[in-house]
mmCIF file of C-alpha atoms in Angstrom:
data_model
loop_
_atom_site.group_PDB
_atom_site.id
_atom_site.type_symbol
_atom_site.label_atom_id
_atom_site.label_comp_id
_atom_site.label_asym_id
_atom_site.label_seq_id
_atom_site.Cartn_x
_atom_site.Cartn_y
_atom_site.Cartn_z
ATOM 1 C CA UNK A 19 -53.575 117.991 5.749
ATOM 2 C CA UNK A 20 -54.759 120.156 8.664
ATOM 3 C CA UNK A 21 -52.064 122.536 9.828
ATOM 4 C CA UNK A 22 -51.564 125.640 12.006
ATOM 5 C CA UNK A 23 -49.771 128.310 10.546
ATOM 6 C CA UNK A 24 -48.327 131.188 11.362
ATOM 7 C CA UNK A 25 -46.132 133.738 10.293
ATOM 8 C CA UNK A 26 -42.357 133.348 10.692
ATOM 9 C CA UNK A 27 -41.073 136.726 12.070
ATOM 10 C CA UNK A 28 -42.205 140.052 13.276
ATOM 11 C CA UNK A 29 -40.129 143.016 14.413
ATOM 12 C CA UNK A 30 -41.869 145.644 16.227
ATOM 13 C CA UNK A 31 -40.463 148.694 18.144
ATOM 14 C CA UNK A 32 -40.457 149.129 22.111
ATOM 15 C CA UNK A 33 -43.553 150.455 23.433
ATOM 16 C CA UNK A 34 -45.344 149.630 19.941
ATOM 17 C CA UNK A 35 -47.943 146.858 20.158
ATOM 18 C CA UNK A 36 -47.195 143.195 18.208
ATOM 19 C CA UNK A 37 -50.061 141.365 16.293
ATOM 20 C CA UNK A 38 -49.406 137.609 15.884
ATOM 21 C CA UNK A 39 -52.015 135.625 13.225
ATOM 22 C CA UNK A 40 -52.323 132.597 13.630
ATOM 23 C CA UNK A 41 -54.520 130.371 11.068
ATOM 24 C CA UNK A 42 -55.598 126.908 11.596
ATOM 25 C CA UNK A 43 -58.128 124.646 9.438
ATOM 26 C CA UNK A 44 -60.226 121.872 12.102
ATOM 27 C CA UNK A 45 -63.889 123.294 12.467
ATOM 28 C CA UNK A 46 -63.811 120.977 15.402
ATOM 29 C CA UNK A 47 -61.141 122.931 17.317
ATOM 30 C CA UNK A 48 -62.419 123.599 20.986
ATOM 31 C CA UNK A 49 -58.777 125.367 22.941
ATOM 32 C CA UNK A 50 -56.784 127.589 21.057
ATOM 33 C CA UNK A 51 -53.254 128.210 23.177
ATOM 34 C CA UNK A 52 -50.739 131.188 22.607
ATOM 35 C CA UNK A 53 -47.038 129.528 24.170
ATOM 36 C CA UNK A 54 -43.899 131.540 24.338
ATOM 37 C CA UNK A 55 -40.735 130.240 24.543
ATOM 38 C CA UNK A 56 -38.150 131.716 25.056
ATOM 39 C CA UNK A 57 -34.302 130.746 24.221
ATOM 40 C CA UNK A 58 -33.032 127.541 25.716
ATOM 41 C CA UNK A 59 -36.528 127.011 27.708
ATOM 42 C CA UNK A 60 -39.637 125.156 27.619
ATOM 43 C CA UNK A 61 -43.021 126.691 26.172
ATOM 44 C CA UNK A 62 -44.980 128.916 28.796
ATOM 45 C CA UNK A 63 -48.778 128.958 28.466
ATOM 46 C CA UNK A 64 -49.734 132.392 27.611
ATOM 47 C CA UNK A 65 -53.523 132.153 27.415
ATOM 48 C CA UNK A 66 -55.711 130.345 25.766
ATOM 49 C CA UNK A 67 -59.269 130.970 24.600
ATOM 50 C CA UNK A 68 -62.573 128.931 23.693
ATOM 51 C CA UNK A 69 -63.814 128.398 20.728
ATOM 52 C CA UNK A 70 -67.192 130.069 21.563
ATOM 53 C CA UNK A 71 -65.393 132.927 22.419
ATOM 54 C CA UNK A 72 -64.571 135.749 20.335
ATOM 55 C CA UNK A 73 -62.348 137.414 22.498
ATOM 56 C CA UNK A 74 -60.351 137.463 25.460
ATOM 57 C CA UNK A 75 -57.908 139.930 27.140
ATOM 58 C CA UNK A 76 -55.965 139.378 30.178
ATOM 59 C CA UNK A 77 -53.355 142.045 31.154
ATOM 60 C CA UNK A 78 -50.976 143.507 27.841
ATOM 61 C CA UNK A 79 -52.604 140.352 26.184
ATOM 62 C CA UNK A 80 -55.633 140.457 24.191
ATOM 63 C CA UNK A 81 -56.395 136.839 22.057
ATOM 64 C CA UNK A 82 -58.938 137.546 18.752
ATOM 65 C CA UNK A 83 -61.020 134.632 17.668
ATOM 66 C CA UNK A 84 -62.747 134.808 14.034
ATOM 67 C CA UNK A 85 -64.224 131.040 14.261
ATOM 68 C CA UNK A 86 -65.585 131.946 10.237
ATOM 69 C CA UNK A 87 -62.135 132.815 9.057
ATOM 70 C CA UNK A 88 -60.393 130.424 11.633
ATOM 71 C CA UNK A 89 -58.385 133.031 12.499
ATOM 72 C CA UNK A 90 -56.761 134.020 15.875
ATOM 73 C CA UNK A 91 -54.669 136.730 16.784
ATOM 74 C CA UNK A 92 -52.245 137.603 19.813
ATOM 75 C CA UNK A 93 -51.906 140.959 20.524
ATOM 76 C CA UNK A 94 -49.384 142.520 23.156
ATOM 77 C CA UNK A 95 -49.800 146.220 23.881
ATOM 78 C CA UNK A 96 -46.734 147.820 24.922
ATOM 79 C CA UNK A 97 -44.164 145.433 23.818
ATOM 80 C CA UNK A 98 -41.341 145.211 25.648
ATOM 81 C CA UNK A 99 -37.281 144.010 24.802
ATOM 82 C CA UNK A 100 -38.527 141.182 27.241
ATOM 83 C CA UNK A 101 -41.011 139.983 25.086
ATOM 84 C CA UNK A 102 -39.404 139.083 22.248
ATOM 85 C CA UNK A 103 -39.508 135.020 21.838
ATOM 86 C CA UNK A 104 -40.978 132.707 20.020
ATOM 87 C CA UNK A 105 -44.668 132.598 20.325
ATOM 88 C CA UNK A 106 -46.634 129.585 19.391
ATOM 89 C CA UNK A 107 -50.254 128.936 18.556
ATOM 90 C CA UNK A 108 -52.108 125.961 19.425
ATOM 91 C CA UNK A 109 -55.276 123.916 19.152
ATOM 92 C CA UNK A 110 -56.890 120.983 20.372
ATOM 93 C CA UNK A 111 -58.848 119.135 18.160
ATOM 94 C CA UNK A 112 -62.418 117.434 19.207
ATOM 95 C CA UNK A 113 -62.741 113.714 20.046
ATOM 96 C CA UNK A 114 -60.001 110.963 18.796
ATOM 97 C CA UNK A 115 -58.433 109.412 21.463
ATOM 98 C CA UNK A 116 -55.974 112.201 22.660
ATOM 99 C CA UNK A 117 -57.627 114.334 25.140
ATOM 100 C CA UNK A 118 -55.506 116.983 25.824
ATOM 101 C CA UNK A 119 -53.098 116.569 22.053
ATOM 102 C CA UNK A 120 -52.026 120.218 21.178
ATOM 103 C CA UNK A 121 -50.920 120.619 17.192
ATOM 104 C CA UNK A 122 -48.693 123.655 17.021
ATOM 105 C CA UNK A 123 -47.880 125.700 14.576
ATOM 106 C CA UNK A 124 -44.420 126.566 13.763
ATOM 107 C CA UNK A 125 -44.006 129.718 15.881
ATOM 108 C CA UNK A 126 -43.551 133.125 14.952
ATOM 109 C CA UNK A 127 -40.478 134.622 15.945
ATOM 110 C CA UNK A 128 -40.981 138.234 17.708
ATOM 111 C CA UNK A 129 -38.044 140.417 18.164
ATOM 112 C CA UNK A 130 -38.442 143.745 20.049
ATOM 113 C CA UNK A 131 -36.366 146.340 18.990
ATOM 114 C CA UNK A 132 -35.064 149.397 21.968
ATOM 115 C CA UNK B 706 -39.596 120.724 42.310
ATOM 116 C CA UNK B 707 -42.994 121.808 40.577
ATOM 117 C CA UNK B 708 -42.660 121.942 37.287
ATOM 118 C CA UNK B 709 -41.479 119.180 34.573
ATOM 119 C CA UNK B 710 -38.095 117.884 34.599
ATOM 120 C CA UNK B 711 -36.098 116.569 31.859
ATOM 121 C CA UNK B 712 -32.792 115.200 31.468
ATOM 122 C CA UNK B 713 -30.027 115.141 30.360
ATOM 123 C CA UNK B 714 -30.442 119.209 28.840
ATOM 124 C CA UNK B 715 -28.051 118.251 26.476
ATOM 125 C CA UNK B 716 -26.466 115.170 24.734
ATOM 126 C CA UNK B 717 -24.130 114.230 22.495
ATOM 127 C CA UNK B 718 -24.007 110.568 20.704
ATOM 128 C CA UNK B 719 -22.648 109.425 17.838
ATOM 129 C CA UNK B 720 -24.639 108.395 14.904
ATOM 130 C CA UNK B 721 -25.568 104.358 15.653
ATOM 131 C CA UNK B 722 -25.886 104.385 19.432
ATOM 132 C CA UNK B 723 -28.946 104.643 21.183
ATOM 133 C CA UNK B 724 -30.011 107.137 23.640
ATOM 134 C CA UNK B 725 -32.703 107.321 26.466
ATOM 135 C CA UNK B 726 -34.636 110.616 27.417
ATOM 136 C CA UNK B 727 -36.231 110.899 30.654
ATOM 137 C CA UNK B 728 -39.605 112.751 31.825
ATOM 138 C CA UNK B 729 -40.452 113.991 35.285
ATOM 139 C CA UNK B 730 -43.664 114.593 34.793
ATOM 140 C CA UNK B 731 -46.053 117.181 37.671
ATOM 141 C CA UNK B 732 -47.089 114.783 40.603
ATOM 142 C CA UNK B 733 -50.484 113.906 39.684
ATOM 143 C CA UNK B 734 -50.493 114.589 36.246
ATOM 144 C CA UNK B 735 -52.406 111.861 34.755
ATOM 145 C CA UNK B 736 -51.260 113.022 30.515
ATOM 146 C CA UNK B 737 -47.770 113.190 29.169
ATOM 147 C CA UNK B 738 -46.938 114.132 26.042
ATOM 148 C CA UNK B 739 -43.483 114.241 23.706
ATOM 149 C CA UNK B 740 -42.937 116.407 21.343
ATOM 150 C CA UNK B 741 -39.985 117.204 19.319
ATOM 151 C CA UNK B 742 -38.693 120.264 17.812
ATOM 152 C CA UNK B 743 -36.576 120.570 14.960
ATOM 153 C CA UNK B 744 -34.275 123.994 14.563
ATOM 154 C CA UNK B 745 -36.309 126.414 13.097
ATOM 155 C CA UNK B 746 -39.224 124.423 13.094
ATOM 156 C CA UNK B 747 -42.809 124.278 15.012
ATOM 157 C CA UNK B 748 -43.380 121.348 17.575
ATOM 158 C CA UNK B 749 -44.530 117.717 16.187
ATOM 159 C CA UNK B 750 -46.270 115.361 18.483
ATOM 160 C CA UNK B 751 -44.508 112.436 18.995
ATOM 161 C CA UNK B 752 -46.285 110.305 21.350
ATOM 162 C CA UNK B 753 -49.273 110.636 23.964
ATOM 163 C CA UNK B 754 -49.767 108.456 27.239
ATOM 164 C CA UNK B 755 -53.060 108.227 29.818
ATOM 165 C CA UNK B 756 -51.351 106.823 32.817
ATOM 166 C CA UNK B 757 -48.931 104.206 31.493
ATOM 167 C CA UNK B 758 -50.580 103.498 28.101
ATOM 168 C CA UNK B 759 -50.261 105.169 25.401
ATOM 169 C CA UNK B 760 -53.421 105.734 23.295
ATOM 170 C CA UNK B 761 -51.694 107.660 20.327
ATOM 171 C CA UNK B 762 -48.360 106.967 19.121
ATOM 172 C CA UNK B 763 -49.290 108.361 15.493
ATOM 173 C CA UNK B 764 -45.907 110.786 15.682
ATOM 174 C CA UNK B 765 -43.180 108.305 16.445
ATOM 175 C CA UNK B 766 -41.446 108.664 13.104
ATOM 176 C CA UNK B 767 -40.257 105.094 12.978
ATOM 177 C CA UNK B 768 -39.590 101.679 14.526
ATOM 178 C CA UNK B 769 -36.308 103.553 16.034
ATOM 179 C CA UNK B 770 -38.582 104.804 18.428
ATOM 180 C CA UNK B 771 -40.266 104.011 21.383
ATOM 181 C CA UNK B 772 -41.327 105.643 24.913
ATOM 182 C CA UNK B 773 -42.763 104.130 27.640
ATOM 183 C CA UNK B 774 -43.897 105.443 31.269
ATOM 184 C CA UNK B 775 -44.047 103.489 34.617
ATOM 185 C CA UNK B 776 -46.011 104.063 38.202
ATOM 186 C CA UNK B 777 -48.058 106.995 35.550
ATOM 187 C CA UNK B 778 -45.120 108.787 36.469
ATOM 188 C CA UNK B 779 -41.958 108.872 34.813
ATOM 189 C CA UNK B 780 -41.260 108.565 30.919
ATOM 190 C CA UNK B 781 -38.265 107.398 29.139
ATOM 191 C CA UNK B 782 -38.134 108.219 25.302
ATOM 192 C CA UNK B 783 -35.493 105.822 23.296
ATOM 193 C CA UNK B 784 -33.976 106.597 19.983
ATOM 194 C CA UNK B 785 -32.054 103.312 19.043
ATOM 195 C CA UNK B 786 -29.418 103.406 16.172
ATOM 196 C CA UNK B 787 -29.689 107.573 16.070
ATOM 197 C CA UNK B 788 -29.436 109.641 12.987
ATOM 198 C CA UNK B 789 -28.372 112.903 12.360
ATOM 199 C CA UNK B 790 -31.979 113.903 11.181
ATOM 200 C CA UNK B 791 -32.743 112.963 14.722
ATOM 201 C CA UNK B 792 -31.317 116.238 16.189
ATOM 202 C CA UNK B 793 -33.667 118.312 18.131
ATOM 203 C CA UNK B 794 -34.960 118.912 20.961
ATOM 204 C CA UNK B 795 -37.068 116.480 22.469
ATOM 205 C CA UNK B 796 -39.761 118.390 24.804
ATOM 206 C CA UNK B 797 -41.852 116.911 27.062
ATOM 207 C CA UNK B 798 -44.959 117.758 28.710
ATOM 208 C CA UNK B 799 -47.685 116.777 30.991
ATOM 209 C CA UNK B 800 -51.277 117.687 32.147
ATOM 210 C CA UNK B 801 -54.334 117.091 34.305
ATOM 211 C CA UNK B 802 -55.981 115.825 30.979
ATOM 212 C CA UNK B 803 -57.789 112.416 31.059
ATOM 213 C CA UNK B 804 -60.553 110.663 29.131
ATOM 214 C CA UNK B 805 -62.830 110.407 32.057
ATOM 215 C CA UNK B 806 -62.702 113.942 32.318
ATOM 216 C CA UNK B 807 -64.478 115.308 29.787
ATOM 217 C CA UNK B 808 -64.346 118.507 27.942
ATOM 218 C CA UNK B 809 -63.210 120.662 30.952
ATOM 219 C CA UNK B 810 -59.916 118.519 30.504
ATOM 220 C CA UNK B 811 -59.389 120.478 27.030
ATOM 221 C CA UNK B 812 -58.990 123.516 29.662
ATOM 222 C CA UNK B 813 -56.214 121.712 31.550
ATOM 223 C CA UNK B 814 -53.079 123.394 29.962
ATOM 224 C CA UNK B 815 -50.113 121.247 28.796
ATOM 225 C CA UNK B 816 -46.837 122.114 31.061
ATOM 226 C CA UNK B 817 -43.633 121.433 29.567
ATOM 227 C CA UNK B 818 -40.271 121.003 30.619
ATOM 228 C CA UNK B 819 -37.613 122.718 29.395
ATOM 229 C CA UNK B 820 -36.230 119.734 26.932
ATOM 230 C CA UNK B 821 -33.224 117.985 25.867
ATOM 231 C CA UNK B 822 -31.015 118.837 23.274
ATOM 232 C CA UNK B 823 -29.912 116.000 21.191
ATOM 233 C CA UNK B 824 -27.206 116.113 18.893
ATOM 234 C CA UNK B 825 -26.344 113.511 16.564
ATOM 235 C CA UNK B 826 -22.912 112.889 15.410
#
Protein backbone atom coordinates (compact mmCIF):
# COMPACT_ATOMS: atom_id res chain seq x y z
CA UNK A 1 0.00 0.00 0.00
CA UNK A 2 1.06 3.67 0.10
CA UNK A 3 1.96 4.77 3.60
CA UNK A 4 3.69 7.62 5.48
CA UNK A 5 6.13 6.69 7.85
CA UNK A 6 7.95 7.97 10.32
CA UNK A 7 10.02 7.24 13.08
CA UNK A 8 8.51 6.45 16.49
CA UNK A 9 10.58 8.46 19.07
CA UNK A 10 13.33 10.94 19.37
CA UNK A 11 14.92 12.38 22.50
CA UNK A 12 16.97 15.35 22.09
CA UNK A 13 18.51 17.70 24.74
CA UNK A 14 17.31 21.44 25.50
CA UNK A 15 18.78 23.91 23.30
CA UNK A 16 19.92 20.96 20.83
CA UNK A 17 18.10 20.96 17.49
CA UNK A 18 15.46 17.79 16.60
CA UNK A 19 15.38 16.24 13.02
CA UNK A 20 12.07 14.46 12.25
CA UNK A 21 12.09 12.11 8.75
CA UNK A 22 9.35 11.57 7.46
CA UNK A 23 9.00 9.12 4.26
CA UNK A 24 6.04 8.76 2.13
CA UNK A 25 5.59 6.75 -1.32
CA UNK A 26 2.66 8.83 -3.83
CA UNK A 27 4.74 10.62 -6.66
CA UNK A 28 1.52 12.49 -6.96
CA UNK A 29 1.76 14.14 -3.52
CA UNK A 30 1.23 18.03 -3.91
CA UNK A 31 1.03 19.39 0.37
CA UNK A 32 3.19 17.87 2.71
CA UNK A 33 1.95 19.03 6.51
CA UNK A 34 4.12 18.80 9.79
CA UNK A 35 1.05 18.67 12.86
CA UNK A 36 1.91 18.63 16.49
CA UNK A 37 -0.16 17.53 19.00
CA UNK A 38 0.24 17.77 21.98
CA UNK A 39 -1.31 15.65 25.07
CA UNK A 40 -5.05 15.61 25.35
CA UNK A 41 -5.38 18.19 22.23
CA UNK A 42 -6.14 18.35 18.69
CA UNK A 43 -3.31 18.46 15.89
CA UNK A 44 -1.88 22.10 15.25
CA UNK A 45 -0.69 22.84 11.70
CA UNK A 46 2.92 23.46 11.89
CA UNK A 47 3.80 24.23 8.28
CA UNK A 48 3.45 22.74 5.37
CA UNK A 49 5.42 22.85 2.13
CA UNK A 50 4.87 22.27 -1.78
CA UNK A 51 5.91 19.74 -3.56
CA UNK A 52 7.95 21.96 -5.97
CA UNK A 53 9.64 23.19 -3.18
CA UNK A 54 12.72 22.00 -1.75
CA UNK A 55 12.73 23.90 1.22
CA UNK A 56 11.06 26.05 3.53
CA UNK A 57 11.90 27.72 6.90
CA UNK A 58 9.69 29.76 8.97
CA UNK A 59 10.95 30.80 12.46
CA UNK A 60 12.91 27.64 14.67
CA UNK A 61 11.24 25.55 11.81
CA UNK A 62 12.93 24.60 8.75
CA UNK A 63 10.81 21.69 6.45
CA UNK A 64 13.42 19.63 3.85
CA UNK A 65 11.86 18.26 0.74
CA UNK A 66 13.92 15.49 -1.34
CA UNK A 67 10.91 14.87 -3.99
CA UNK A 68 13.67 11.89 -5.54
CA UNK A 69 13.98 10.17 -2.22
CA UNK A 70 10.39 11.25 -1.06
CA UNK A 71 11.80 12.34 1.84
CA UNK A 72 10.89 15.28 4.20
CA UNK A 73 12.35 16.42 7.22
CA UNK A 74 11.26 18.79 10.22
CA UNK A 75 13.83 20.44 11.81
CA UNK A 76 13.48 22.64 15.09
CA UNK A 77 16.55 24.62 16.11
CA UNK A 78 16.72 25.26 19.66
CA UNK A 79 14.38 22.78 21.04
CA UNK A 80 12.70 23.59 23.84
CA UNK A 81 10.90 21.33 27.05
CA UNK A 82 7.78 22.95 25.28
CA UNK A 83 8.25 21.28 22.23
CA UNK A 84 8.16 17.98 22.98
CA UNK A 85 4.78 16.31 21.40
CA UNK A 86 3.87 14.31 18.95
CA UNK A 87 4.64 15.55 15.55
CA UNK A 88 2.89 14.25 12.54
CA UNK A 89 3.62 14.27 8.84
CA UNK A 90 1.16 14.59 6.21
CA UNK A 91 0.32 14.53 2.53
CA UNK A 92 -2.30 15.11 0.19
CA UNK A 93 -2.52 13.04 -2.60
CA UNK A 94 -3.48 14.40 -6.34
CA UNK A 95 -6.99 14.03 -7.81
CA UNK A 96 -9.64 11.25 -6.43
CA UNK A 97 -12.48 12.73 -5.12
CA UNK A 98 -11.17 14.06 -1.69
CA UNK A 99 -9.84 17.45 -2.10
CA UNK A 100 -8.35 18.36 0.89
CA UNK A 101 -7.86 14.16 2.40
CA UNK A 102 -4.60 14.27 4.54
CA UNK A 103 -2.96 10.49 5.10
CA UNK A 104 -0.82 10.73 8.20
CA UNK A 105 1.73 8.96 9.30
CA UNK A 106 1.89 7.57 12.68
CA UNK A 107 3.70 10.41 14.48
CA UNK A 108 6.94 10.56 15.96
CA UNK A 109 7.04 11.11 19.47
CA UNK A 110 9.64 14.03 20.54
CA UNK A 111 10.59 14.36 24.08
CA UNK A 112 12.87 17.26 25.17
CA UNK A 113 15.01 16.59 27.83
CA UNK A 114 16.16 19.93 30.56
CA UNK B 1 -15.88 30.18 19.40
CA UNK B 2 -13.33 29.89 16.38
CA UNK B 3 -12.00 26.87 16.24
CA UNK B 4 -13.66 23.19 15.95
CA UNK B 5 -15.71 21.87 18.63
CA UNK B 6 -16.31 18.41 19.60
CA UNK B 7 -18.24 16.71 22.12
CA UNK B 8 -18.59 14.94 24.49
CA UNK B 9 -14.30 15.01 25.30
CA UNK B 10 -14.84 11.91 26.82
CA UNK B 11 -17.28 8.89 26.94
CA UNK B 12 -17.84 5.92 28.43
CA UNK B 13 -20.37 3.07 26.99
CA UNK B 14 -20.60 -0.27 27.42
CA UNK B 15 -19.80 -2.72 24.77
CA UNK B 16 -23.39 -3.11 22.61
CA UNK B 17 -24.79 0.41 22.90
CA UNK B 18 -24.44 2.90 20.43
CA UNK B 19 -22.94 6.23 20.69
CA UNK B 20 -23.19 9.58 18.69
CA UNK B 21 -20.16 12.05 18.20
CA UNK B 22 -20.77 15.50 17.31
CA UNK B 23 -18.71 18.09 15.02
CA UNK B 24 -18.77 21.85 15.19
CA UNK B 25 -17.19 22.48 12.36
CA UNK B 26 -15.42 26.58 11.49
CA UNK B 27 -18.41 28.73 10.13
CA UNK B 28 -17.91 28.53 6.55
CA UNK B 29 -15.94 25.65 6.26
CA UNK B 30 -17.23 23.93 3.31
CA UNK B 31 -14.83 20.16 4.14
CA UNK B 32 -15.08 18.05 7.22
CA UNK B 33 -13.23 15.30 7.85
CA UNK B 34 -13.13 12.28 10.73
CA UNK B 35 -10.44 10.70 11.63
CA UNK B 36 -9.72 8.33 14.34
CA UNK B 37 -6.78 7.62 16.37
CA UNK B 38 -5.95 4.56 18.01
CA UNK B 39 -3.40 4.70 21.28
CA UNK B 40 -0.15 4.71 20.02
CA UNK B 41 -1.12 4.85 16.63
CA UNK B 42 -1.05 7.51 13.55
CA UNK B 43 -4.48 9.03 12.39
CA UNK B 44 -6.81 6.90 9.84
CA UNK B 45 -9.33 8.68 7.75
CA UNK B 46 -12.57 7.70 8.44
CA UNK B 47 -14.90 9.62 6.40
CA UNK B 48 -14.85 12.91 4.15
CA UNK B 49 -17.94 15.29 3.43
CA UNK B 50 -18.28 18.45 0.69
CA UNK B 51 -21.16 20.24 2.23
CA UNK B 52 -23.58 17.52 3.35
CA UNK B 53 -22.41 14.67 1.07
CA UNK B 54 -19.96 12.69 1.54
CA UNK B 55 -17.78 11.82 -1.50
CA UNK B 56 -15.37 9.30 0.32
CA UNK B 57 -16.39 7.08 2.98
CA UNK B 58 -13.47 4.50 2.06
CA UNK B 59 -12.33 4.55 6.07
CA UNK B 60 -15.54 3.68 7.83
CA UNK B 61 -14.36 0.31 9.06
CA UNK B 62 -17.76 -1.30 8.89
CA UNK B 63 -21.55 -1.20 8.54
CA UNK B 64 -21.38 -0.11 12.46
CA UNK B 65 -20.63 3.08 11.16
CA UNK B 66 -22.05 5.96 9.77
CA UNK B 67 -21.74 9.97 9.89
CA UNK B 68 -23.76 12.34 8.45
CA UNK B 69 -23.75 16.36 8.41
CA UNK B 70 -26.76 18.79 8.09
CA UNK B 71 -27.16 22.75 7.02
CA UNK B 72 -22.98 21.87 5.75
CA UNK B 73 -22.56 22.49 9.23
CA UNK B 74 -22.67 20.16 11.93
CA UNK B 75 -21.58 16.35 11.88
CA UNK B 76 -22.70 13.54 13.98
CA UNK B 77 -20.48 10.30 13.81
CA UNK B 78 -22.50 6.98 15.10
CA UNK B 79 -20.90 3.83 16.28
CA UNK B 80 -23.93 1.38 16.76
CA UNK B 81 -23.41 -1.91 18.80
CA UNK B 82 -19.64 -0.56 19.99
CA UNK B 83 -16.66 -2.74 20.49
CA UNK B 84 -13.84 -2.53 22.52
CA UNK B 85 -11.52 -2.29 19.35
CA UNK B 86 -13.55 0.81 18.85
CA UNK B 87 -11.64 2.82 21.54
CA UNK B 88 -9.97 5.90 20.39
CA UNK B 89 -10.22 9.01 19.83
CA UNK B 90 -12.39 10.15 17.26
CA UNK B 91 -10.92 13.62 15.79
CA UNK B 92 -12.56 15.75 13.68
CA UNK B 93 -11.64 18.36 11.35
CA UNK B 94 -12.68 20.85 8.83
CA UNK B 95 -11.38 23.17 6.00
CA UNK B 96 -11.95 25.75 3.29
CA UNK B 97 -11.29 22.78 0.83
CA UNK B 98 -13.83 22.22 -2.03
CA UNK B 99 -13.87 20.66 -5.49
CA UNK B 100 -14.65 23.84 -7.24
CA UNK B 101 -11.68 25.20 -5.84
CA UNK B 102 -9.00 23.84 -7.39
CA UNK B 103 -5.49 23.18 -6.43
CA UNK B 104 -5.10 26.30 -4.17
CA UNK B 105 -7.69 24.30 -1.94
CA UNK B 106 -4.73 21.65 -1.29
CA UNK B 107 -3.22 24.92 0.54
CA UNK B 108 -6.29 25.28 2.76
CA UNK B 109 -5.02 23.55 6.01
CA UNK B 110 -7.24 20.98 7.82
CA UNK B 111 -8.25 22.43 11.49
CA UNK B 112 -9.11 19.98 13.99
CA UNK B 113 -10.81 19.88 17.11
CA UNK B 114 -9.53 18.61 19.98
CA UNK B 115 -11.53 15.03 19.84
CA UNK B 116 -13.45 12.67 21.85
CA UNK B 117 -12.26 10.01 23.80
CA UNK B 118 -14.22 6.89 23.51
CA UNK B 119 -13.93 4.11 25.70
CA UNK B 120 -15.52 0.92 25.24
CA UNK B 121 -16.52 -1.26 28.02
Amino acid sequence: GEDVEQSLFLSVREGDSSVINCTYTDSSSTYLYWYKQEPGAGLQLLTYIFSNMDMKQDQRLTVLLNKKDKHLSLRIADTQTGDSAIYFCAEIRAGGTSYGKLTFGQGTILTVHP
Amino acid sequence: GAGVSQSPSNKVTEKGKDVELRCDPISGHTALYWYRQRLGQGLEFLIYFQGNSAPDKSGLPSDRFSAERTGESVSTLTIQRTQQEDSAVYLCASSLAGLDRGLSSYNSPLHFGNGTRLTVT
